[in-house]
Short mmCIF file of C-alpha atoms in Angstrom, two decimals:
data_model
loop_
_atom_site.label_atom_id
_atom_site.label_comp_id
_atom_site.label_asym_id
_atom_site.label_seq_id
_atom_site.Cartn_x
_atom_site.Cartn_y
_atom_site.Cartn_z
CA MET A 146 -19.61 15.66 -7.04
CA THR A 147 -16.69 14.64 -9.25
CA THR A 148 -13.32 13.60 -7.93
CA THR A 149 -10.18 14.76 -9.69
CA GLN A 150 -7.68 11.97 -10.17
CA GLN A 151 -4.52 12.64 -8.19
CA ARG A 152 -1.07 11.05 -8.26
CA LEU A 153 -0.37 9.58 -4.84
CA VAL A 154 2.56 7.94 -3.09
CA LEU A 155 1.69 5.92 0.00
CA ASP A 156 4.06 5.37 2.88
CA THR A 157 5.59 1.88 3.14
CA ASN A 158 4.04 1.35 6.58
CA THR A 159 0.60 2.12 5.17
CA LEU A 160 1.12 -0.42 2.38
CA ILE A 161 2.38 -3.09 4.76
CA SER A 162 -0.58 -2.60 7.05
CA ALA A 163 -2.98 -2.65 4.10
CA PHE A 164 -1.51 -5.87 2.69
CA THR A 165 -1.21 -7.74 5.97
CA ASN A 166 -4.56 -6.85 7.54
CA GLU A 167 -7.47 -6.46 5.15
CA LYS A 168 -9.67 -5.05 7.92
CA SER A 169 -7.25 -2.28 8.89
CA SER A 170 -7.94 1.38 8.25
CA SER A 171 -4.89 1.34 5.95
CA ALA A 172 -6.49 -1.40 3.84
CA SER A 173 -9.73 0.55 3.64
CA PHE A 174 -7.84 3.69 2.62
CA PHE A 175 -5.80 1.77 0.04
CA ARG A 176 -8.96 0.31 -1.55
CA GLN A 177 -10.56 3.74 -1.74
CA VAL A 178 -7.61 5.51 -3.34
CA ARG A 179 -6.58 2.76 -5.78
CA ASP A 180 -9.99 2.89 -7.44
CA VAL A 181 -9.87 6.65 -8.01
CA HIS A 182 -6.26 7.80 -8.12
CA GLN A 183 -2.94 6.83 -9.69
CA LEU A 184 -0.65 5.21 -7.15
CA PHE A 185 3.11 5.49 -7.50
CA ALA A 186 5.95 3.82 -5.64
CA SER A 187 9.67 4.45 -5.75
CA ALA A 188 12.16 1.64 -6.21
CA ASP A 189 13.19 2.14 -2.58
CA THR A 190 9.60 1.75 -1.36
CA VAL A 191 9.11 -1.44 -3.38
CA ALA A 192 12.42 -2.85 -2.12
CA GLU A 193 11.48 -2.10 1.50
CA LEU A 194 8.05 -3.62 1.03
CA LEU A 195 9.55 -6.79 -0.45
CA ARG A 196 12.09 -7.04 2.41
CA VAL A 197 9.34 -6.83 5.01
CA ILE A 198 7.16 -9.37 3.21
CA GLN A 199 10.09 -11.79 2.84
CA LYS A 200 11.01 -11.36 6.51
CA SER A 201 7.41 -12.00 7.50
CA LYS A 202 7.31 -15.22 5.45
CA VAL A 203 10.57 -16.44 7.02
CA ASN A 204 9.30 -15.72 10.54
CA LYS A 205 6.11 -17.72 9.89
CA THR A 206 7.99 -20.90 9.00
#
């Protein structure tokens, strides 16, 4: 069976979960789709993701 490549946009919460917990279902999903499909993100999504990551780093110190 062949898979048709799709253009996908993932929710910020899915990305955060995928990047912060490699064993999460979001991380598993992310790995599966990034190998097959084109992933897109808006400037707003990237900005939100960066804010959350920065906040997380500040809270860990």
